[in-house]
Amino acid sequence: AGGGFGGKITRSNHVAAAAALGAARTHRPCRLVLDLASDMQMTGSRFPTLLRYKLRCQPTGKITALVVDVYMGQSKVLSDFATFAAQELTCLIPSVYDIPNLDVNVRIAALNIAINTACRAPGSPKASLLINTIMAHVAQATGRPVHVVMQANFPERRAVGLLQSPAQKGHFFEMWKELSERVRFDEKLREVEEWNKTHKTLKRGVSMTPGRFTIIQVPGTATVQIHYGGGSTPMDGSITIHVNGCEIGQGLHTKVV
């Protein structure tokens, strides 16, 4: 699938039409592959987005209220998944953190620009950039390390995020603690601090950042056909399996077999 995952959703029609025309005129199979420059000119890129926020936090770094204004631009000629991109961005802003009062305002603007499209993960990179910027901002304002501010905003035993994905306190903290011990985060942090004290120009840094990506379960069906003869089907007992999925290189049908 590669980086063109999003372009394959709606931006494959013009390439397929060109290949179909070539096949129809020559009466031979036709394969059309765009170079990267042509693909970017025809397909477009991510939606330009401006994010602004205001927050209130406690001296411990715990965020008690957060207001986010999202301004997302799209072509006034055609809207291609702008609403979906804005929805994913909105739902993933809290990440793994528990923000009791969260207000997200989304405005989609029609601009005189080239048509954009939803690339792979259309909203999560922006949401991750925003929440990590907020954590760094709170850490700077309170004078506390970033990872301490992150821990101060970890969830209690209740749902987290606008999609209400359950993130239980015990399981999440166990993962965080196990990973920090495995990589010896506290030890490396002390080494970095000692290094920075004795070096004025050359500095080092180390970070540990949690993240969350929502996986939506879509119900589907699977059909198994055994060919026993009749019409154009063979009489060799071969089996055909139909699943509710798109084979794009991940070996879906191979795994089913």
PDB file of C-alpha atoms in Angstrom:
ATOM      1  CA  ALA A   1       0.000   0.000   0.000  1.00  0.00           C
ATOM      2  CA  GLY A   2       2.773   2.425   0.862  1.00  0.00           C
ATOM      3  CA  GLY A   3       2.194   6.135   1.294  1.00  0.00           C
ATOM      4  CA  GLY A   4      -0.477   6.214  -1.404  1.00  0.00           C
ATOM      5  CA  PHE A   5      -3.002   4.476   0.819  1.00  0.00           C
ATOM      6  CA  GLY A   6      -5.274   7.500   1.013  1.00  0.00           C
ATOM      7  CA  GLY A   7      -4.998   8.311  -2.668  1.00  0.00           C
ATOM      8  CA  LYS A   8      -6.326   4.879  -3.525  1.00  0.00           C
ATOM      9  CA  ILE A   9      -9.637   5.654  -1.838  1.00  0.00           C
ATOM     10  CA  THR A  10     -10.924   8.210  -4.341  1.00  0.00           C
ATOM     11  CA  ARG A  11      -7.956   9.205  -6.497  1.00  0.00           C
ATOM     12  CA  SER A  12      -7.579   5.969  -8.433  1.00  0.00           C
ATOM     13  CA  ASN A  13     -10.374   6.679 -10.900  1.00  0.00           C
ATOM     14  CA  HIS A  14      -8.390   8.869 -13.297  1.00  0.00           C
ATOM     15  CA  VAL A  15      -5.512   6.394 -13.441  1.00  0.00           C
ATOM     16  CA  ALA A  16      -7.895   3.474 -13.913  1.00  0.00           C
ATOM     17  CA  ALA A  17      -9.763   5.361 -16.647  1.00  0.00           C
ATOM     18  CA  ALA A  18      -6.542   6.131 -18.515  1.00  0.00           C
ATOM     19  CA  ALA A  19      -5.457   2.488 -18.308  1.00  0.00           C
ATOM     20  CA  ALA A  20      -8.907   1.321 -19.410  1.00  0.00           C
ATOM     21  CA  LEU A  21      -8.795   3.644 -22.425  1.00  0.00           C
ATOM     22  CA  GLY A  22      -5.386   2.315 -23.432  1.00  0.00           C
ATOM     23  CA  ALA A  23      -6.603  -1.271 -23.080  1.00  0.00           C
ATOM     24  CA  ALA A  24      -9.742  -0.551 -25.099  1.00  0.00           C
ATOM     25  CA  ARG A  25      -7.832   1.101 -27.935  1.00  0.00           C
ATOM     26  CA  THR A  26      -5.031  -1.461 -28.166  1.00  0.00           C
ATOM     27  CA  HIS A  27      -7.062  -4.550 -27.179  1.00  0.00           C
ATOM     28  CA  ARG A  28      -4.259  -5.503 -24.831  1.00  0.00           C
ATOM     29  CA  PRO A  29      -3.783  -5.313 -21.062  1.00  0.00           C
ATOM     30  CA  CYS A  30      -2.573  -1.858 -20.035  1.00  0.00           C
ATOM     31  CA  ARG A  31      -0.676  -0.952 -16.876  1.00  0.00           C
ATOM     32  CA  LEU A  32      -0.185   2.658 -15.787  1.00  0.00           C
ATOM     33  CA  VAL A  33       2.153   3.655 -12.953  1.00  0.00           C
ATOM     34  CA  LEU A  34       2.588   7.311 -12.004  1.00  0.00           C
ATOM     35  CA  ASP A  35       5.912   8.726 -10.917  1.00  0.00           C
ATOM     36  CA  LEU A  36       5.877  10.475  -7.543  1.00  0.00           C
ATOM     37  CA  ALA A  37       5.849  14.027  -8.945  1.00  0.00           C
ATOM     38  CA  SER A  38       2.881  13.326 -11.225  1.00  0.00           C
ATOM     39  CA  ASP A  39       1.039  11.492  -8.476  1.00  0.00           C
ATOM     40  CA  MET A  40       1.418  14.407  -6.054  1.00  0.00           C
ATOM     41  CA  GLN A  41       0.236  16.900  -8.678  1.00  0.00           C
ATOM     42  CA  MET A  42      -2.847  14.856  -9.510  1.00  0.00           C
ATOM     43  CA  THR A  43      -3.708  13.434  -6.098  1.00  0.00           C
ATOM     44  CA  GLY A  44      -2.942  16.292  -3.727  1.00  0.00           C
ATOM     45  CA  SER A  45      -1.695  16.078  -0.166  1.00  0.00           C
ATOM     46  CA  ARG A  46      -2.964  16.464   3.375  1.00  0.00           C
ATOM     47  CA  PHE A  47      -5.394  19.185   4.413  1.00  0.00           C
ATOM     48  CA  PRO A  48      -3.647  22.350   5.653  1.00  0.00           C
ATOM     49  CA  THR A  49      -4.538  22.767   9.310  1.00  0.00           C
ATOM     50  CA  LEU A  50      -4.122  25.490  11.930  1.00  0.00           C
ATOM     51  CA  LEU A  51      -4.453  24.492  15.597  1.00  0.00           C
ATOM     52  CA  ARG A  52      -4.871  26.921  18.485  1.00  0.00           C
ATOM     53  CA  TYR A  53      -5.416  26.048  22.126  1.00  0.00           C
ATOM     54  CA  LYS A  54      -6.034  27.482  25.573  1.00  0.00           C
ATOM     55  CA  LEU A  55      -5.720  25.491  28.772  1.00  0.00           C
ATOM     56  CA  ARG A  56      -5.797  25.630  32.550  1.00  0.00           C
ATOM     57  CA  CYS A  57      -3.623  23.382  34.677  1.00  0.00           C
ATOM     58  CA  GLN A  58      -2.642  22.793  38.289  1.00  0.00           C
ATOM     59  CA  PRO A  59       0.888  23.359  39.672  1.00  0.00           C
ATOM     60  CA  THR A  60       1.418  19.597  39.417  1.00  0.00           C
ATOM     61  CA  GLY A  61       0.938  19.796  35.662  1.00  0.00           C
ATOM     62  CA  LYS A  62      -2.526  18.220  35.710  1.00  0.00           C
ATOM     63  CA  ILE A  63      -4.636  19.774  32.931  1.00  0.00           C
ATOM     64  CA  THR A  64      -8.126  20.635  34.177  1.00  0.00           C
ATOM     65  CA  ALA A  65      -9.527  22.316  31.062  1.00  0.00           C
ATOM     66  CA  LEU A  66      -8.513  22.483  27.401  1.00  0.00           C
ATOM     67  CA  VAL A  67     -10.070  24.386  24.503  1.00  0.00           C
ATOM     68  CA  VAL A  68      -8.852  23.608  20.983  1.00  0.00           C
ATOM     69  CA  ASP A  69      -9.796  25.489  17.803  1.00  0.00           C
ATOM     70  CA  VAL A  70      -9.201  23.534  14.603  1.00  0.00           C
ATOM     71  CA  TYR A  71      -9.104  25.366  11.263  1.00  0.00           C
ATOM     72  CA  MET A  72      -8.843  22.959   8.324  1.00  0.00           C
ATOM     73  CA  GLY A  73      -8.641  24.103   4.721  1.00  0.00           C
ATOM     74  CA  GLN A  74     -10.028  22.314   1.700  1.00  0.00           C
ATOM     75  CA  SER A  75     -10.553  23.071  -1.958  1.00  0.00           C
ATOM     76  CA  LYS A  76     -13.784  24.877  -2.698  1.00  0.00           C
ATOM     77  CA  VAL A  77     -14.070  22.789  -5.862  1.00  0.00           C
ATOM     78  CA  LEU A  78     -14.397  19.416  -4.178  1.00  0.00           C
ATOM     79  CA  SER A  79     -14.501  18.134  -0.616  1.00  0.00           C
ATOM     80  CA  ASP A  80     -12.616  14.868  -0.312  1.00  0.00           C
ATOM     81  CA  PHE A  81     -12.678  13.367   3.177  1.00  0.00           C
ATOM     82  CA  ALA A  82     -12.105  16.698   4.926  1.00  0.00           C
ATOM     83  CA  THR A  83     -14.867  15.910   7.401  1.00  0.00           C
ATOM     84  CA  PHE A  84     -13.403  12.475   8.113  1.00  0.00           C
ATOM     85  CA  ALA A  85      -9.923  13.935   8.617  1.00  0.00           C
ATOM     86  CA  ALA A  86     -11.310  16.542  11.014  1.00  0.00           C
ATOM     87  CA  GLN A  87     -13.253  13.878  12.907  1.00  0.00           C
ATOM     88  CA  GLU A  88     -10.208  11.676  13.408  1.00  0.00           C
ATOM     89  CA  LEU A  89      -8.147  14.677  14.502  1.00  0.00           C
ATOM     90  CA  THR A  90     -10.806  15.656  17.043  1.00  0.00           C
ATOM     91  CA  CYS A  91     -11.180  12.179  18.515  1.00  0.00           C
ATOM     92  CA  LEU A  92      -7.442  11.616  18.925  1.00  0.00           C
ATOM     93  CA  ILE A  93      -6.527  14.936  20.560  1.00  0.00           C
ATOM     94  CA  PRO A  94      -6.743  13.565  24.158  1.00  0.00           C
ATOM     95  CA  SER A  95      -4.423  10.687  23.257  1.00  0.00           C
ATOM     96  CA  VAL A  96      -3.952   8.565  26.409  1.00  0.00           C
ATOM     97  CA  TYR A  97      -4.522  11.478  28.780  1.00  0.00           C
ATOM     98  CA  ASP A  98      -7.483  12.199  31.007  1.00  0.00           C
ATOM     99  CA  ILE A  99      -8.633  15.764  30.362  1.00  0.00           C
ATOM    100  CA  PRO A 100     -11.871  16.270  32.329  1.00  0.00           C
ATOM    101  CA  ASN A 101     -12.999  19.389  30.479  1.00  0.00           C
ATOM    102  CA  LEU A 102     -12.246  19.289  26.753  1.00  0.00           C
ATOM    103  CA  ASP A 103     -13.828  21.538  24.126  1.00  0.00           C
ATOM    104  CA  VAL A 104     -12.848  21.081  20.464  1.00  0.00           C
ATOM    105  CA  ASN A 105     -14.213  23.473  17.843  1.00  0.00           C
ATOM    106  CA  VAL A 106     -13.730  22.502  14.191  1.00  0.00           C
ATOM    107  CA  ARG A 107     -14.084  24.879  11.256  1.00  0.00           C
ATOM    108  CA  ILE A 108     -13.550  23.674   7.681  1.00  0.00           C
ATOM    109  CA  ALA A 109     -12.775  26.500   5.267  1.00  0.00           C
ATOM    110  CA  ALA A 110     -13.239  26.436   1.490  1.00  0.00           C
ATOM    111  CA  LEU A 111     -10.033  27.848  -0.020  1.00  0.00           C
ATOM    112  CA  ASN A 112      -8.866  28.588  -3.531  1.00  0.00           C
ATOM    113  CA  ILE A 113      -6.278  25.805  -3.435  1.00  0.00           C
ATOM    114  CA  ALA A 114      -5.653  22.496  -5.141  1.00  0.00           C
ATOM    115  CA  ILE A 115      -7.807  19.573  -4.088  1.00  0.00           C
ATOM    116  CA  ASN A 116      -6.510  17.750  -1.002  1.00  0.00           C
ATOM    117  CA  THR A 117      -7.209  14.207   0.080  1.00  0.00           C
ATOM    118  CA  ALA A 118      -7.090  11.973   3.135  1.00  0.00           C
ATOM    119  CA  CYS A 119      -3.675  10.322   3.293  1.00  0.00           C
ATOM    120  CA  ARG A 120      -2.915   7.481   5.661  1.00  0.00           C
ATOM    121  CA  ALA A 121      -3.859   8.544   9.204  1.00  0.00           C
ATOM    122  CA  PRO A 122      -5.409  11.843   8.076  1.00  0.00           C
ATOM    123  CA  GLY A 123      -5.808  13.319  11.574  1.00  0.00           C
ATOM    124  CA  SER A 124      -3.617  11.418  14.032  1.00  0.00           C
ATOM    125  CA  PRO A 125      -0.244  13.098  13.195  1.00  0.00           C
ATOM    126  CA  LYS A 126      -1.766  16.529  13.809  1.00  0.00           C
ATOM    127  CA  ALA A 127      -3.420  15.373  17.026  1.00  0.00           C
ATOM    128  CA  SER A 128      -0.175  13.828  18.277  1.00  0.00           C
ATOM    129  CA  LEU A 129       1.779  16.991  17.466  1.00  0.00           C
ATOM    130  CA  LEU A 130      -0.793  19.107  19.289  1.00  0.00           C
ATOM    131  CA  ILE A 131      -1.019  17.094  22.513  1.00  0.00           C
ATOM    132  CA  ASN A 132       2.754  16.704  22.781  1.00  0.00           C
ATOM    133  CA  THR A 133       3.182  20.447  22.223  1.00  0.00           C
ATOM    134  CA  ILE A 134       0.669  21.043  25.007  1.00  0.00           C
ATOM    135  CA  MET A 135       2.528  18.717  27.380  1.00  0.00           C
ATOM    136  CA  ALA A 136       5.820  20.492  26.641  1.00  0.00           C
ATOM    137  CA  HIS A 137       4.120  23.872  27.160  1.00  0.00           C
ATOM    138  CA  VAL A 138       2.717  22.813  30.543  1.00  0.00           C
ATOM    139  CA  ALA A 139       6.093  21.409  31.586  1.00  0.00           C
ATOM    140  CA  GLN A 140       7.804  24.686  30.724  1.00  0.00           C
ATOM    141  CA  ALA A 141       5.153  26.746  32.540  1.00  0.00           C
ATOM    142  CA  THR A 142       5.215  24.644  35.714  1.00  0.00           C
ATOM    143  CA  GLY A 143       8.952  23.951  35.721  1.00  0.00           C
ATOM    144  CA  ARG A 144       8.442  20.203  35.837  1.00  0.00           C
ATOM    145  CA  PRO A 145       9.917  17.505  33.540  1.00  0.00           C
ATOM    146  CA  VAL A 146       7.771  16.591  30.565  1.00  0.00           C
ATOM    147  CA  HIS A 147       7.417  12.947  31.544  1.00  0.00           C
ATOM    148  CA  VAL A 148       6.212  13.986  35.019  1.00  0.00           C
ATOM    149  CA  VAL A 149       3.538  16.201  33.440  1.00  0.00           C
ATOM    150  CA  MET A 150       2.508  13.294  31.211  1.00  0.00           C
ATOM    151  CA  GLN A 151       2.152  11.006  34.208  1.00  0.00           C
ATOM    152  CA  ALA A 152       0.090  13.630  36.043  1.00  0.00           C
ATOM    153  CA  ASN A 153      -2.450  13.456  33.200  1.00  0.00           C
ATOM    154  CA  PHE A 154      -2.646   9.683  32.890  1.00  0.00           C
ATOM    155  CA  PRO A 155      -6.200   8.317  33.084  1.00  0.00           C
ATOM    156  CA  GLU A 156      -8.073   7.056  36.072  1.00  0.00           C
ATOM    157  CA  ARG A 157     -10.210   3.940  35.796  1.00  0.00           C
ATOM    158  CA  ARG A 158     -12.654   5.314  33.242  1.00  0.00           C
ATOM    159  CA  ALA A 159     -13.003   5.881  29.515  1.00  0.00           C
ATOM    160  CA  VAL A 160     -10.601   8.223  27.765  1.00  0.00           C
ATOM    161  CA  GLY A 161     -11.185  10.289  24.652  1.00  0.00           C
ATOM    162  CA  LEU A 162     -14.189  11.276  22.621  1.00  0.00           C
ATOM    163  CA  LEU A 163     -14.518   7.773  21.182  1.00  0.00           C
ATOM    164  CA  GLN A 164     -14.811   6.409  24.746  1.00  0.00           C
ATOM    165  CA  SER A 165     -12.150   3.751  24.265  1.00  0.00           C
ATOM    166  CA  PRO A 166     -11.584   2.033  27.625  1.00  0.00           C
ATOM    167  CA  ALA A 167      -8.101   2.565  29.047  1.00  0.00           C
ATOM    168  CA  GLN A 168      -7.961   1.037  32.497  1.00  0.00           C
ATOM    169  CA  LYS A 169      -5.521   2.537  34.945  1.00  0.00           C
ATOM    170  CA  GLY A 170      -3.900  -0.729  35.997  1.00  0.00           C
ATOM    171  CA  HIS A 171      -3.174  -2.002  32.490  1.00  0.00           C
ATOM    172  CA  PHE A 172      -1.894   1.299  31.188  1.00  0.00           C
ATOM    173  CA  PHE A 173       0.367   2.005  34.150  1.00  0.00           C
ATOM    174  CA  GLU A 174       1.723  -1.527  34.031  1.00  0.00           C
ATOM    175  CA  MET A 175       2.742  -1.036  30.414  1.00  0.00           C
ATOM    176  CA  TRP A 176       4.291   2.362  31.124  1.00  0.00           C
ATOM    177  CA  LYS A 177       6.202   1.082  34.151  1.00  0.00           C
ATOM    178  CA  GLU A 178       7.402  -2.073  32.410  1.00  0.00           C
ATOM    179  CA  LEU A 179       8.643  -0.164  29.373  1.00  0.00           C
ATOM    180  CA  SER A 180      10.398   2.517  31.441  1.00  0.00           C
ATOM    181  CA  GLU A 181      12.180  -0.166  33.470  1.00  0.00           C
ATOM    182  CA  ARG A 182      13.094  -2.164  30.385  1.00  0.00           C
ATOM    183  CA  VAL A 183      14.794   0.802  28.703  1.00  0.00           C
ATOM    184  CA  ARG A 184      16.197   2.130  32.025  1.00  0.00           C
ATOM    185  CA  PHE A 185      14.597   5.505  31.432  1.00  0.00           C
ATOM    186  CA  ASP A 186      15.352   6.996  34.877  1.00  0.00           C
ATOM    187  CA  GLU A 187      18.993   5.962  34.609  1.00  0.00           C
ATOM    188  CA  LYS A 188      19.350   7.481  31.152  1.00  0.00           C
ATOM    189  CA  LEU A 189      17.603  10.639  32.309  1.00  0.00           C
ATOM    190  CA  ARG A 190      20.144  11.091  35.125  1.00  0.00           C
ATOM    191  CA  GLU A 191      23.001  10.518  32.668  1.00  0.00           C
ATOM    192  CA  VAL A 192      21.607  13.197  30.367  1.00  0.00           C
ATOM    193  CA  GLU A 193      21.234  15.659  33.228  1.00  0.00           C
ATOM    194  CA  GLU A 194      24.823  15.068  34.355  1.00  0.00           C
ATOM    195  CA  TRP A 195      26.082  15.483  30.813  1.00  0.00           C
ATOM    196  CA  ASN A 196      24.231  18.763  30.303  1.00  0.00           C
ATOM    197  CA  LYS A 197      25.645  20.152  33.564  1.00  0.00           C
ATOM    198  CA  THR A 198      29.208  19.657  32.380  1.00  0.00           C
ATOM    199  CA  HIS A 199      28.802  20.593  28.699  1.00  0.00           C
ATOM    200  CA  LYS A 200      27.849  24.132  27.800  1.00  0.00           C
ATOM    201  CA  THR A 201      27.494  23.816  24.028  1.00  0.00           C
ATOM    202  CA  LEU A 202      26.735  20.158  23.303  1.00  0.00           C
ATOM    203  CA  LYS A 203      23.469  19.022  24.899  1.00  0.00           C
ATOM    204  CA  ARG A 204      21.637  15.719  25.049  1.00  0.00           C
ATOM    205  CA  GLY A 205      18.047  14.729  25.626  1.00  0.00           C
ATOM    206  CA  VAL A 206      15.911  11.680  26.228  1.00  0.00           C
ATOM    207  CA  SER A 207      12.137  11.300  26.137  1.00  0.00           C
ATOM    208  CA  MET A 208       9.431   8.702  26.600  1.00  0.00           C
ATOM    209  CA  THR A 209       6.064   9.459  25.052  1.00  0.00           C
ATOM    210  CA  PRO A 210       2.799   7.472  25.130  1.00  0.00           C
ATOM    211  CA  GLY A 211       0.385   7.386  22.237  1.00  0.00           C
ATOM    212  CA  ARG A 212      -3.008   6.048  21.283  1.00  0.00           C
ATOM    213  CA  PHE A 213      -4.589   5.163  17.986  1.00  0.00           C
ATOM    214  CA  THR A 214      -8.208   4.085  17.835  1.00  0.00           C
ATOM    215  CA  ILE A 215      -9.000   0.897  15.956  1.00  0.00           C
ATOM    216  CA  ILE A 216     -12.618   0.765  14.840  1.00  0.00           C
ATOM    217  CA  GLN A 217     -14.078  -2.709  14.514  1.00  0.00           C
ATOM    218  CA  VAL A 218     -16.254  -3.076  11.430  1.00  0.00           C
ATOM    219  CA  PRO A 219     -18.504  -6.167  11.377  1.00  0.00           C
ATOM    220  CA  GLY A 220     -18.251  -8.288   8.268  1.00  0.00           C
ATOM    221  CA  THR A 221     -19.049 -11.672   6.824  1.00  0.00           C
ATOM    222  CA  ALA A 222     -17.099 -14.442   5.137  1.00  0.00           C
ATOM    223  CA  THR A 223     -18.365 -16.878   2.502  1.00  0.00           C
ATOM    224  CA  VAL A 224     -16.885 -20.273   1.644  1.00  0.00           C
ATOM    225  CA  GLN A 225     -17.827 -21.837  -1.705  1.00  0.00           C
ATOM    226  CA  ILE A 226     -17.027 -25.418  -2.683  1.00  0.00           C
ATOM    227  CA  HIS A 227     -17.122 -25.978  -6.447  1.00  0.00           C
ATOM    228  CA  TYR A 228     -18.717 -29.327  -7.183  1.00  0.00           C
ATOM    229  CA  GLY A 229     -19.647 -28.697 -10.785  1.00  0.00           C
ATOM    230  CA  GLY A 230     -22.471 -27.159 -12.720  1.00  0.00           C
ATOM    231  CA  GLY A 231     -22.329 -24.332 -15.219  1.00  0.00           C
ATOM    232  CA  SER A 232     -18.853 -22.888 -15.600  1.00  0.00           C
ATOM    233  CA  THR A 233     -17.572 -24.037 -12.195  1.00  0.00           C
ATOM    234  CA  PRO A 234     -15.045 -26.900 -12.123  1.00  0.00           C
ATOM    235  CA  MET A 235     -15.872 -30.303 -10.656  1.00  0.00           C
ATOM    236  CA  ASP A 236     -12.621 -30.671  -8.757  1.00  0.00           C
ATOM    237  CA  GLY A 237     -13.938 -29.611  -5.371  1.00  0.00           C
ATOM    238  CA  SER A 238     -11.885 -26.403  -5.285  1.00  0.00           C
ATOM    239  CA  ILE A 239     -12.742 -23.861  -2.618  1.00  0.00           C
ATOM    240  CA  THR A 240     -13.230 -20.090  -2.913  1.00  0.00           C
ATOM    241  CA  ILE A 241     -13.201 -17.890   0.211  1.00  0.00           C
ATOM    242  CA  HIS A 242     -14.706 -14.402   0.175  1.00  0.00           C
ATOM    243  CA  VAL A 243     -13.923 -12.138   3.123  1.00  0.00           C
ATOM    244  CA  ASN A 244     -14.971  -8.617   4.024  1.00  0.00           C
ATOM    245  CA  GLY A 245     -11.536  -7.116   3.458  1.00  0.00           C
ATOM    246  CA  CYS A 246      -9.356  -5.579   0.792  1.00  0.00           C
ATOM    247  CA  GLU A 247      -6.179  -7.381  -0.196  1.00  0.00           C
ATOM    248  CA  ILE A 248      -3.514  -4.678  -0.606  1.00  0.00           C
ATOM    249  CA  GLY A 249      -0.416  -6.678   0.113  1.00  0.00           C
ATOM    250  CA  GLN A 250      -0.916  -7.724   3.717  1.00  0.00           C
ATOM    251  CA  GLY A 251      -1.572 -11.367   2.774  1.00  0.00           C
ATOM    252  CA  LEU A 252      -5.211 -11.365   3.838  1.00  0.00           C
ATOM    253  CA  HIS A 253      -6.308 -14.402   1.833  1.00  0.00           C
ATOM    254  CA  THR A 254      -3.103 -16.284   2.590  1.00  0.00           C
ATOM    255  CA  LYS A 255      -3.752 -15.902   6.307  1.00  0.00           C
ATOM    256  CA  VAL A 256      -7.331 -17.094   5.881  1.00  0.00           C
ATOM    257  CA  VAL A 257      -6.166 -20.227   4.095  1.00  0.00           C
TER     258      VAL A 257
END
